[in-house]
Tab-separated table of C-alpha atoms in Angstrom:
chain	number	residue	atom	x	y	z
A	1	MET	CA	0.000	0.000	0.000
A	2	ILE	CA	2.830	2.361	0.963
A	3	ARG	CA	4.597	1.601	-2.297
A	4	VAL	CA	1.384	2.328	-4.252
A	5	LEU	CA	1.007	5.670	-2.457
A	6	PHE	CA	4.665	6.444	-3.116
A	7	PHE	CA	4.236	5.636	-6.795
A	8	VAL	CA	1.131	7.844	-7.019
A	9	LEU	CA	3.074	10.654	-5.351
A	10	VAL	CA	5.966	10.175	-7.740
A	11	VAL	CA	3.662	10.163	-10.756
A	12	PHE	CA	2.204	13.422	-9.488
A	13	LEU	CA	5.653	14.865	-8.851
A	14	GLY	CA	6.787	13.594	-12.216
A	15	VAL	CA	4.374	15.847	-13.980
A	16	ALA	CA	4.526	18.815	-11.664
A	17	TYR	CA	8.132	19.021	-10.593
A	18	THR	CA	10.321	22.010	-11.214
A	19	TRP	CA	13.526	21.497	-13.086
A	20	THR	CA	16.678	22.232	-11.144
A	21	ASP	CA	19.603	23.988	-12.838
A	22	ALA	CA	21.529	20.711	-12.872
A	23	LEU	CA	18.648	18.926	-14.617
A	24	ARG	CA	18.202	21.736	-17.139
A	25	GLN	CA	21.925	21.632	-17.963
A	26	LYS	CA	21.811	17.886	-18.491
A	27	VAL	CA	18.706	18.115	-20.680
A	28	GLU	CA	20.362	20.818	-22.784
A	29	LEU	CA	23.554	18.801	-23.072
A	30	THR	CA	21.614	15.733	-24.220
A	31	VAL	CA	19.583	17.791	-26.711
A	32	SER	CA	22.763	19.191	-28.250
A	33	GLU	CA	24.320	15.716	-28.249
A	34	TYR	CA	21.438	14.204	-30.247
A	35	PHE	CA	20.201	17.148	-32.317
A	36	GLY	CA	23.205	19.465	-32.646
A	37	ALA	CA	24.538	22.527	-30.869
A	38	ASN	CA	21.850	25.023	-31.856
A	39	ALA	CA	18.824	22.801	-31.336
A	40	VAL	CA	15.963	24.239	-29.263
A	41	TYR	CA	13.126	22.475	-27.463
A	42	GLN	CA	9.629	23.851	-26.940
A	43	LYS	CA	6.443	22.519	-25.433
A	44	LEU	CA	4.020	20.907	-27.860
A	45	LYS	CA	0.880	22.814	-28.658
A	46	THR	CA	-1.833	20.342	-27.695
A	47	ASP	CA	-5.580	20.346	-27.500
A	48	GLN	CA	-7.235	20.588	-24.114
A	49	HIS	CA	-8.565	17.034	-24.288
A	50	MET	CA	-5.016	15.666	-24.243
A	51	ASP	CA	-3.307	14.818	-20.969
A	52	SER	CA	-1.819	18.208	-20.184
A	53	ARG	CA	0.166	16.798	-17.269
A	54	PHE	CA	2.061	14.515	-19.632
A	55	PHE	CA	2.606	17.224	-22.213
A	56	GLU	CA	4.011	19.625	-19.597
A	57	ASN	CA	7.220	17.646	-19.975
A	58	PHE	CA	7.030	16.641	-23.624
A	59	PHE	CA	8.964	18.845	-26.037
A	60	ARG	CA	9.405	19.278	-29.746
A	61	VAL	CA	13.040	19.764	-30.770
A	62	THR	CA	13.918	21.893	-33.779
A	63	LYS	CA	17.142	22.922	-35.358
A	64	ASP	CA	17.184	25.782	-37.860
A	65	THR	CA	13.333	25.570	-37.896
A	66	GLN	CA	13.529	21.920	-39.021
A	67	LEU	CA	11.944	19.230	-36.847
A	68	GLY	CA	14.700	17.191	-35.202
A	69	GLY	CA	12.604	15.008	-32.906
A	70	TYR	CA	11.013	15.025	-29.456
A	71	ILE	CA	12.093	14.642	-25.849
A	72	TYR	CA	10.253	13.643	-22.707
A	73	VAL	CA	11.693	14.460	-19.271
A	74	SER	CA	10.222	13.098	-16.060
A	75	GLN	CA	10.812	11.362	-12.755
A	76	ALA	CA	10.327	7.769	-11.627
A	77	PRO	CA	10.834	6.040	-8.285
A	78	SER	CA	14.024	4.269	-7.293
A	79	MET	CA	14.120	2.224	-4.067
A	80	LYS	CA	13.945	5.122	-1.599
A	81	ASN	CA	13.929	8.209	-3.793
A	82	VAL	CA	13.158	9.371	-7.312
A	83	PHE	CA	15.364	9.740	-10.375
A	84	ASP	CA	15.127	12.009	-13.400
A	85	TYR	CA	15.121	10.442	-16.823
A	86	MET	CA	14.795	11.555	-20.404
A	87	ILE	CA	13.566	9.816	-23.525
A	88	VAL	CA	14.747	11.062	-26.911
A	89	PHE	CA	12.457	10.430	-29.916
A	90	SER	CA	13.010	10.693	-33.653
A	91	PRO	CA	10.556	12.767	-35.761
A	92	SER	CA	8.592	9.518	-36.301
A	93	PHE	CA	8.470	8.886	-32.507
A	94	GLU	CA	10.906	6.013	-32.464
A	95	ILE	CA	13.046	5.999	-29.302
A	96	LEU	CA	16.578	7.142	-30.109
A	97	ALA	CA	17.792	6.970	-26.517
A	98	ALA	CA	16.682	6.679	-22.922
A	99	LYS	CA	18.894	8.323	-20.321
A	100	VAL	CA	18.929	8.541	-16.557
A	101	LEU	CA	19.994	12.119	-15.856
A	102	ILE	CA	19.991	12.408	-12.058
A	103	TYR	CA	19.992	9.501	-9.616
A	104	ARG	CA	19.748	10.169	-5.911
A	105	GLU	CA	20.786	6.991	-4.097
A	106	GLN	CA	23.507	4.367	-4.283
A	107	HIS	CA	21.190	1.392	-4.752
A	108	GLY	CA	20.284	0.698	-8.374
A	109	ARG	CA	22.576	3.217	-10.069
A	110	GLN	CA	23.415	0.607	-12.710
A	111	ILE	CA	20.284	1.576	-14.658
A	112	GLY	CA	22.228	4.641	-15.831
A	113	THR	CA	24.557	2.536	-17.950
A	114	LYS	CA	24.259	2.834	-21.681
A	115	ARG	CA	24.475	-0.955	-21.980
A	116	TRP	CA	21.200	-1.421	-20.091
A	117	LEU	CA	19.365	1.637	-21.440
A	118	GLN	CA	20.046	0.732	-25.063
A	119	GLN	CA	17.365	-1.966	-24.704
A	120	PHE	CA	14.812	0.820	-25.221
A	121	GLN	CA	16.404	2.074	-28.427
A	122	GLY	CA	14.247	1.565	-31.508
A	123	LEU	CA	10.986	1.049	-29.606
A	124	GLN	CA	7.929	2.587	-31.239
A	125	PRO	CA	4.692	3.968	-29.762
A	126	HIS	CA	2.850	0.655	-30.113
A	127	HIS	CA	5.488	-1.246	-28.127
A	128	ARG	CA	4.895	-2.064	-24.457
A	129	PRO	CA	8.220	-3.098	-22.912
A	130	THR	CA	8.018	-5.340	-19.850
A	131	LEU	CA	10.842	-6.147	-17.468
A	132	GLY	CA	11.827	-9.803	-17.606
A	133	LYS	CA	10.022	-10.300	-20.884
A	134	ASP	CA	11.600	-8.024	-23.449
A	135	VAL	CA	13.831	-6.006	-21.119
A	136	ASP	CA	16.550	-7.743	-19.102
A	137	GLY	CA	16.918	-6.711	-15.491
A	138	ILE	CA	20.059	-6.064	-13.488
A	139	SER	CA	20.782	-8.024	-10.357
A	140	GLY	CA	20.695	-5.645	-7.404
A	141	ALA	CA	18.752	-2.967	-9.303
A	142	THR	CA	15.416	-4.688	-9.878
A	143	ILE	CA	13.217	-1.906	-8.461
A	144	SER	CA	14.849	0.814	-10.560
A	145	CYS	CA	14.890	-1.417	-13.665
A	146	LYS	CA	11.159	-2.064	-13.278
A	147	SER	CA	10.486	1.586	-12.611
A	148	MET	CA	12.367	2.770	-15.710
A	149	THR	CA	10.757	0.091	-17.885
A	150	ASP	CA	7.292	1.059	-16.593
A	151	ALA	CA	8.078	4.720	-17.245
A	152	VAL	CA	9.104	4.019	-20.840
A	153	ARG	CA	5.981	1.877	-21.359
A	154	ALA	CA	3.721	4.616	-19.961
A	155	THR	CA	5.429	7.235	-22.121
A	156	LEU	CA	4.996	5.164	-25.281
A	157	LYS	CA	1.300	4.689	-24.419
A	158	GLU	CA	0.844	8.462	-24.022
A	159	VAL	CA	2.634	9.081	-27.303
A	160	GLU	CA	0.446	6.521	-29.064
A	161	ASN	CA	-2.682	8.208	-27.643
A	162	TYR	CA	-1.411	11.558	-28.845
A	163	LEU	CA	-0.781	10.206	-32.312
A	164	THR	CA	-4.171	8.503	-32.465
A	165	LYS	CA	-5.961	11.700	-31.443
A	166	THR	CA	-3.888	13.858	-33.791
A	167	GLU	CA	-4.401	11.534	-36.759
A	168	SER	CA	-8.144	11.106	-36.135
A	169	LYS	CA	-8.749	14.821	-36.568
B	1	MET	CA	85.101	9.876	33.889
B	2	ASN	CA	81.902	8.780	35.519
B	3	PHE	CA	81.053	5.265	34.318
B	4	ARG	CA	77.414	6.205	33.646
B	5	ILE	CA	78.416	9.125	31.385
B	6	PHE	CA	80.814	6.836	29.538
B	7	VAL	CA	78.037	4.265	28.894
B	8	HIS	CA	75.719	7.040	27.607
B	9	MET	CA	78.403	8.342	25.236
B	10	VAL	CA	79.108	4.882	23.835
B	11	SER	CA	75.369	4.199	23.425
B	12	PHE	CA	74.853	7.544	21.653
B	13	PHE	CA	77.774	6.811	19.307
B	14	LEU	CA	76.471	3.330	18.486
B	15	VAL	CA	72.865	4.473	17.933
B	16	SER	CA	73.960	7.420	15.757
B	17	THR	CA	76.309	5.277	13.723
B	18	TYR	CA	73.661	2.570	13.309
B	19	GLY	CA	71.077	5.221	12.357
B	20	LEU	CA	73.360	6.722	9.723
B	21	MET	CA	74.214	3.273	8.394
B	22	ALA	CA	70.538	2.348	8.202
B	23	GLN	CA	69.703	5.629	6.474
B	24	ASN	CA	72.523	5.127	4.003
B	25	GLU	CA	71.477	1.536	3.404
B	26	LYS	CA	67.897	2.662	2.747
B	27	LYS	CA	69.130	5.317	0.308
B	28	GLN	CA	71.187	2.698	-1.518
B	29	LEU	CA	68.046	0.556	-1.898
B	30	ASP	CA	66.183	3.631	-3.216
B	31	LEU	CA	68.929	4.286	-5.770
B	32	PHE	CA	68.929	0.637	-6.788
B	33	ALA	CA	65.155	0.776	-7.374
B	34	ILE	CA	65.333	3.972	-9.428
B	35	ARG	CA	68.223	2.621	-11.504
B	36	ALA	CA	66.140	-0.505	-12.239
B	37	MET	CA	63.954	1.635	-14.508
B	38	GLU	CA	66.836	1.949	-16.964
B	39	GLY	CA	66.874	-0.483	-19.869
B	40	CYS	CA	65.162	-1.778	-22.976
B	41	PHE	CA	61.468	-2.508	-22.475
B	42	ASP	CA	58.322	-3.751	-24.137
B	43	VAL	CA	55.697	-1.411	-22.745
B	44	SER	CA	51.972	-2.028	-22.568
B	45	PHE	CA	49.528	0.748	-21.675
B	46	GLN	CA	46.051	-0.055	-20.349
B	47	TYR	CA	43.519	2.429	-19.008
B	48	THR	CA	39.923	1.930	-17.987
B	49	GLU	CA	37.452	4.391	-16.499
B	50	THR	CA	35.920	3.120	-13.274
B	51	PHE	CA	33.666	5.211	-11.000
B	52	ALA	CA	31.723	8.299	-12.077
B	53	PRO	CA	29.620	10.282	-9.601
B	54	GLU	CA	27.095	11.373	-12.253
B	55	VAL	CA	24.719	8.637	-13.361
B	56	ASP	CA	24.533	9.894	-16.954
B	57	TYR	CA	28.310	9.932	-17.494
B	58	GLU	CA	29.094	7.619	-20.366
B	59	LYS	CA	32.418	5.979	-19.785
B	60	ALA	CA	35.027	6.285	-22.498
B	61	TYR	CA	36.265	3.195	-24.263
B	62	ASP	CA	39.232	1.484	-22.641
B	63	TYR	CA	42.561	2.670	-23.969
B	64	THR	CA	45.175	0.059	-24.799
B	65	SER	CA	48.431	0.544	-26.587
B	66	SER	CA	51.962	-0.754	-26.678
B	67	ALA	CA	55.430	0.572	-27.332
B	68	PHE	CA	59.054	-0.436	-27.501
B	69	GLU	CA	61.198	1.841	-25.387
B	70	TRP	CA	64.740	2.565	-24.337
B	71	ALA	CA	65.165	4.295	-20.965
B	72	GLU	CA	68.627	5.649	-20.280
B	73	ILE	CA	70.162	7.220	-17.206
B	74	ILE	CA	71.591	10.430	-18.611
B	75	GLU	CA	72.667	12.080	-15.349
B	76	GLU	CA	73.545	10.461	-12.063
B	77	SER	CA	74.862	11.518	-8.699
B	78	ASP	CA	74.163	10.388	-5.108
B	79	ASP	CA	71.134	12.683	-4.937
B	80	LYS	CA	69.863	12.790	-8.485
B	81	ILE	CA	69.063	10.384	-11.309
B	82	VAL	CA	67.719	11.542	-14.664
B	83	ILE	CA	66.091	8.941	-16.917
B	84	GLN	CA	65.299	9.747	-20.528
B	85	HIS	CA	62.714	7.560	-22.309
B	86	LEU	CA	62.968	7.061	-26.077
B	87	LEU	CA	60.375	5.372	-28.293
B	88	ILE	CA	61.553	2.951	-30.945
B	89	ILE	CA	59.228	2.553	-33.900
B	90	ASN	CA	59.841	-0.216	-36.451
B	91	ASP	CA	63.278	-0.805	-34.897
B	92	SER	CA	64.725	2.293	-36.545
B	93	VAL	CA	62.644	5.449	-36.030
B	94	ILE	CA	63.428	7.020	-32.668
B	95	ILE	CA	61.228	9.577	-30.952
B	96	LYS	CA	62.206	11.344	-27.787
B	97	HIS	CA	59.586	10.503	-25.192
B	98	TRP	CA	59.040	11.641	-21.595
B	99	ARG	CA	61.719	12.217	-18.972
B	100	GLN	CA	61.775	11.518	-15.261
B	101	ASP	CA	64.167	13.135	-12.801
B	102	TRP	CA	64.524	11.752	-9.288
B	103	VAL	CA	65.977	14.101	-6.657
B	104	TYR	CA	66.735	13.175	-3.047
B	105	GLU	CA	65.465	15.644	-0.437
B	106	ALA	CA	64.623	18.107	-3.202
B	107	ALA	CA	64.435	21.863	-2.756
B	108	TYR	CA	61.311	22.540	-4.851
B	109	GLU	CA	58.330	21.024	-6.642
B	110	PHE	CA	56.161	22.212	-9.498
B	111	SER	CA	52.436	21.579	-9.390
B	112	TYR	CA	49.872	21.963	-12.146
B	113	ASN	CA	46.965	24.353	-11.579
B	114	LYS	CA	44.967	24.504	-14.823
B	115	ASP	CA	45.046	26.210	-18.230
B	116	TYR	CA	48.652	25.113	-18.758
B	117	ARG	CA	49.920	26.919	-15.679
B	118	TRP	CA	52.269	25.460	-13.060
B	119	THR	CA	53.251	26.838	-9.654
B	120	ILE	CA	56.776	26.306	-8.380
B	121	ALA	CA	57.087	26.075	-4.615
B	122	ASP	CA	59.974	25.520	-2.206
B	123	LEU	CA	59.879	22.353	-0.137
B	124	ILE	CA	60.530	22.375	3.597
B	125	ALA	CA	63.709	20.435	4.413
B	126	SER	CA	62.237	18.640	7.427
B	127	GLU	CA	59.249	17.456	5.352
B	128	VAL	CA	61.331	15.905	2.569
B	129	LYS	CA	63.861	14.129	4.767
B	130	GLY	CA	64.612	10.721	3.288
B	131	LYS	CA	62.151	11.325	0.424
B	132	TRP	CA	62.534	11.427	-3.322
B	133	THR	CA	60.882	13.919	-5.639
B	134	GLN	CA	59.946	12.634	-9.053
B	135	TYR	CA	59.767	15.360	-11.727
B	136	VAL	CA	58.050	14.255	-14.906
B	137	TYR	CA	58.669	16.290	-18.046
B	138	GLN	CA	56.838	16.327	-21.336
B	139	VAL	CA	58.324	15.260	-24.650
B	140	ASP	CA	59.651	18.823	-25.158
B	141	ASP	CA	61.122	18.800	-21.610
B	142	SER	CA	58.607	21.358	-20.324
B	143	PRO	CA	57.175	20.443	-16.914
B	144	ARG	CA	54.295	17.997	-16.537
B	145	TYR	CA	53.935	17.065	-12.858
B	146	SER	CA	56.038	16.357	-9.790
B	147	GLY	CA	55.600	14.775	-6.399
B	148	THR	CA	57.531	13.856	-3.280
B	149	ALA	CA	57.284	10.585	-1.362
B	150	THR	CA	59.237	7.808	0.309
B	151	TRP	CA	60.456	4.731	-1.526
B	152	THR	CA	59.416	1.646	0.403
B	153	HIS	CA	61.123	-1.743	0.258
B	154	VAL	CA	58.730	-4.238	1.787
B	155	ASP	CA	58.215	-7.956	1.177
B	156	GLY	CA	60.710	-7.924	-1.657
B	157	VAL	CA	58.984	-5.140	-3.603
B	158	SER	CA	60.330	-1.602	-3.969
B	159	SER	CA	57.638	0.961	-4.672
B	160	TRP	CA	56.890	4.664	-4.563
B	161	TYR	CA	53.449	6.333	-4.568
B	162	HIS	CA	52.328	9.897	-4.955
B	163	LYS	CA	49.279	11.813	-6.162
B	164	ALA	CA	49.884	14.913	-8.297
B	165	ASP	CA	47.853	17.231	-10.517
B	166	SER	CA	48.793	17.255	-14.185
B	167	PRO	CA	47.508	18.379	-17.569
B	168	LEU	CA	45.527	15.907	-19.666
B	169	PRO	CA	47.552	12.889	-20.764
B	170	ARG	CA	48.787	12.879	-24.344
B	171	ARG	CA	46.289	10.136	-25.274
B	172	GLU	CA	43.363	12.458	-24.430
B	173	PHE	CA	44.987	15.847	-24.918
B	174	SER	CA	43.342	16.660	-28.235
B	175	LYS	CA	40.307	14.407	-27.814
B	176	ARG	CA	38.716	15.452	-24.526
B	177	SER	CA	37.459	18.828	-23.379
B	178	ASP	CA	35.081	17.629	-20.655
B	179	TYR	CA	37.776	17.816	-17.952
B	180	ASN	CA	40.852	19.979	-17.536
B	181	VAL	CA	43.005	18.469	-14.761
B	182	MET	CA	44.144	14.921	-14.147
B	183	LYS	CA	44.964	14.108	-10.538
B	184	ARG	CA	47.395	11.263	-11.072
B	185	GLY	CA	47.916	8.593	-8.500
B	186	ASN	CA	51.297	7.214	-9.543
B	187	ARG	CA	52.632	3.997	-8.137
B	188	VAL	CA	55.974	2.816	-9.434
B	189	SER	CA	56.866	-0.773	-8.443
B	190	ILE	CA	60.015	-2.619	-9.378
B	191	MET	CA	59.034	-6.096	-10.514
B	192	PRO	CA	60.977	-9.236	-11.460
B	193	TYR	CA	60.030	-8.650	-15.115
B	194	GLY	CA	60.974	-4.943	-15.125
B	195	TRP	CA	58.708	-2.361	-13.590
B	196	LEU	CA	55.046	-1.501	-13.214
B	197	HIS	CA	53.526	1.950	-13.473
B	198	GLU	CA	50.109	1.737	-11.850
B	199	GLN	CA	47.829	4.742	-11.852
B	200	ASP	CA	44.690	5.689	-9.959
B	201	ASN	CA	43.623	8.874	-11.663
B	202	ASP	CA	40.841	11.391	-11.080
B	203	LYS	CA	39.623	13.310	-14.119
B	204	ILE	CA	38.676	16.665	-12.684
B	205	ILE	CA	36.744	19.706	-13.877
B	206	ARG	CA	38.594	22.582	-12.174
B	207	SER	CA	37.032	26.033	-12.100
B	208	ASP	CA	37.233	29.079	-9.834
B	209	GLU	CA	34.435	27.493	-7.790
B	210	GLY	CA	36.554	24.415	-7.048
B	211	ASP	CA	37.129	20.870	-8.269
B	212	LYS	CA	34.433	18.511	-9.525
B	213	LEU	CA	35.229	14.849	-10.137
B	214	LEU	CA	34.128	13.665	-13.579
B	215	VAL	CA	35.336	10.066	-13.429
B	216	GLN	CA	38.085	7.927	-11.961
B	217	GLU	CA	40.447	5.840	-14.019
B	218	LYS	CA	42.739	2.881	-13.488
B	219	GLY	CA	45.982	2.712	-15.416
B	220	TYR	CA	48.178	-0.379	-15.621
B	221	ASN	CA	51.375	0.056	-17.617
B	222	THR	CA	53.970	-2.687	-17.635
B	223	TYR	CA	57.610	-2.303	-18.659
B	224	LYS	CA	58.945	-5.782	-19.518
B	225	ARG	CA	62.700	-5.978	-19.863
B	226	ARG	CA	64.487	-7.079	-23.038
B	227	PRO	CA	68.217	-7.297	-23.679
B	228	ASP	CA	69.777	-3.825	-23.899
B	229	SER	CA	71.219	-4.768	-27.290
B	230	ASP	CA	67.655	-4.795	-28.733
B	231	CYS	CA	67.588	-1.032	-28.187
B	232	ALA	CA	70.920	-0.287	-29.898
B	233	SER	CA	69.288	2.062	-32.423
B	234	ALA	CA	67.906	4.261	-29.627
B	235	GLN	CA	71.251	4.300	-27.792
B	236	LYS	CA	72.923	5.454	-30.994
B	237	TRP	CA	70.254	8.120	-31.565
B	238	TRP	CA	70.730	9.487	-28.067
B	239	ASN	CA	74.520	9.598	-28.478
B	240	HIS	CA	73.944	11.699	-31.549
B	241	ASN	CA	71.310	14.028	-30.057
B	242	HIS	CA	72.036	14.288	-26.350
B	243	GLU	CA	73.811	17.641	-26.539
B	244	VAL	CA	70.795	19.447	-27.980
B	245	TRP	CA	68.584	18.045	-25.258
B	246	ALA	CA	71.105	18.912	-22.551
B	247	ASN	CA	70.669	22.519	-23.693
B	248	VAL	CA	66.886	22.185	-23.660
B	249	ARG	CA	66.991	20.795	-20.096
B	250	GLU	CA	69.271	23.563	-18.965
B	251	ILE	CA	67.019	26.255	-20.441
B	252	TRP	CA	63.940	24.835	-18.721
B	253	GLU	CA	65.842	24.459	-15.444
B	254	GLU	CA	66.775	28.134	-15.594
B	255	LYS	CA	63.191	29.164	-16.352
B	256	LEU	CA	61.832	27.079	-13.483
B	257	GLY	CA	64.553	28.270	-11.120
B	258	LYS	CA	63.752	31.935	-11.719
B	259	SER	CA	59.971	31.799	-11.426
B	260	THR	CA	57.266	31.050	-8.909
B	261	SER	CA	54.926	30.048	-11.713
B	262	ILE	CA	54.986	29.456	-15.437
B	263	LYS	CA	52.210	29.483	-17.984
B	264	LEU	CA	52.625	28.029	-21.454
B	265	HIS	CA	50.928	28.276	-24.818
B	266	LYS	CA	49.771	24.868	-26.002
B	267	ARG	CA	50.382	25.896	-29.581
B	268	VAL	CA	52.074	28.813	-31.341
B	269	ASP	CA	51.379	29.343	-35.044
B	270	ASP	CA	49.361	26.125	-34.818
B	271	LYS	CA	52.382	24.107	-33.764
B	272	SER	CA	53.192	22.577	-30.404
B	273	LEU	CA	56.695	23.007	-29.007
B	274	TYR	CA	57.498	19.323	-29.354
B	275	GLU	CA	56.570	19.378	-33.048
B	276	ILE	CA	59.207	22.065	-33.559
B	277	LEU	CA	61.895	20.556	-31.345
B	278	LEU	CA	61.479	17.033	-32.670
B	279	GLN	CA	61.684	17.894	-36.338
B	280	GLY	CA	64.895	16.285	-37.483
B	281	SER	CA	66.114	18.742	-40.101
B	282	GLU	CA	66.757	21.721	-37.816
B	283	VAL	CA	70.242	22.465	-36.471
B	284	TRP	CA	69.820	23.817	-32.970
B	285	ASP	CA	72.184	26.014	-31.051
B	286	ARG	CA	71.399	27.228	-27.548
B	287	ALA	CA	70.303	30.727	-28.617
B	288	LYS	CA	67.882	29.335	-31.189
B	289	LEU	CA	66.465	26.865	-28.662
B	290	GLU	CA	65.918	29.575	-26.068
B	291	SER	CA	64.223	31.817	-28.590
B	292	VAL	CA	61.794	29.021	-29.575
B	293	ILE	CA	61.038	28.070	-25.954
B	294	ASN	CA	60.455	31.741	-25.050
B	295	LYS	CA	57.693	31.919	-27.656
B	296	TYR	CA	55.731	29.339	-25.671
B	297	LEU	CA	56.129	31.052	-22.310
B	298	ILE	CA	53.360	33.452	-21.390
B	299	PRO	CA	54.806	36.315	-19.316
């Protein structure tokens, strides 16, 4: 029950949290790494019927007015705290990279390694990754692995909803 | 004479003599260990990044390389040994490599700050008693890093360890800009096969606000001995070129002796100092050498 409440709190925080300077710097560094030095990110203009909480942290990335892709920045629970992560999408919403940007405890830090995170590369909005099924876990970091996998799955679901609603117009 | 005073005098004499003998014996072991780094070696370089405090730091690929090297003692006295390292490529091409000077109870040290600036500071005699300072110089004989510590001879292994700030290593000098100071943990151990240079390095982002650790790194470089005759080409090269480099050493020694800090240009006219000094065609006299080195010194 406590874990459920914690998760609910984290989900709430994940959509309402304020970016720290450190997080902003890391987001900007990752944006320039994937889209080039002069790339800029802006919030998507969405209709009211879309989940505004999700789209608070979903950004369109452009470089020289050309669409470069999209990024999503949020938080998910680790064992005793929360971590900040970022998902980088191509213009066709395929995952280019998932990154853990800030991790706040010693337990489970291994989820930040590129080797583990690259399992999410290439996933598309219709995919629903599940730990132990199509995502391998890491011994000693099970909670954080599950949390990150769930976060990616939830993000892909939101993106698919957005695409469905946008295309049905 | 009172018998008790006599006994005290004899005891004092024996203890002092034994102390001096022990100190001298220890120094001889130190000298033996330092001299053991001279010779012809197959060198292997291995570096791997280990711990990073930031979760999103992506570790660099491991660095591995090898070399064939001649290390020659080019100056030696009771309190100083200078070892020049020379690279041998394809058995015939020789490139002057780094240099290490070892000084007993040294008078000064240079330490790297950042932005190619070093501070030169006097050492306190009581704090360096029985210790050796290792000065490491770059390929062009400009300073790199230095440190003072005690050689230990325990369980059959002679070793020396010190941690010193330095510029980026040559292997990352032109490739990395995400850190600007390497805090080098240098452990030199004399081994049955030659010697081992083990490193525990911190890659540091140094700014006016302080130091921030980017990542730690393990280095494991082995120097495996070969017959000296295998390095004959390098010995010949040094015989032919040692006078020029004696001048270069002397010029740098004067510069370091006169200053409390020095700051260098990494490149002048898009060339590094070693590119100029190592080009084979030039005939160098002392005045020409000094004029070139001066161009790299920032007043």
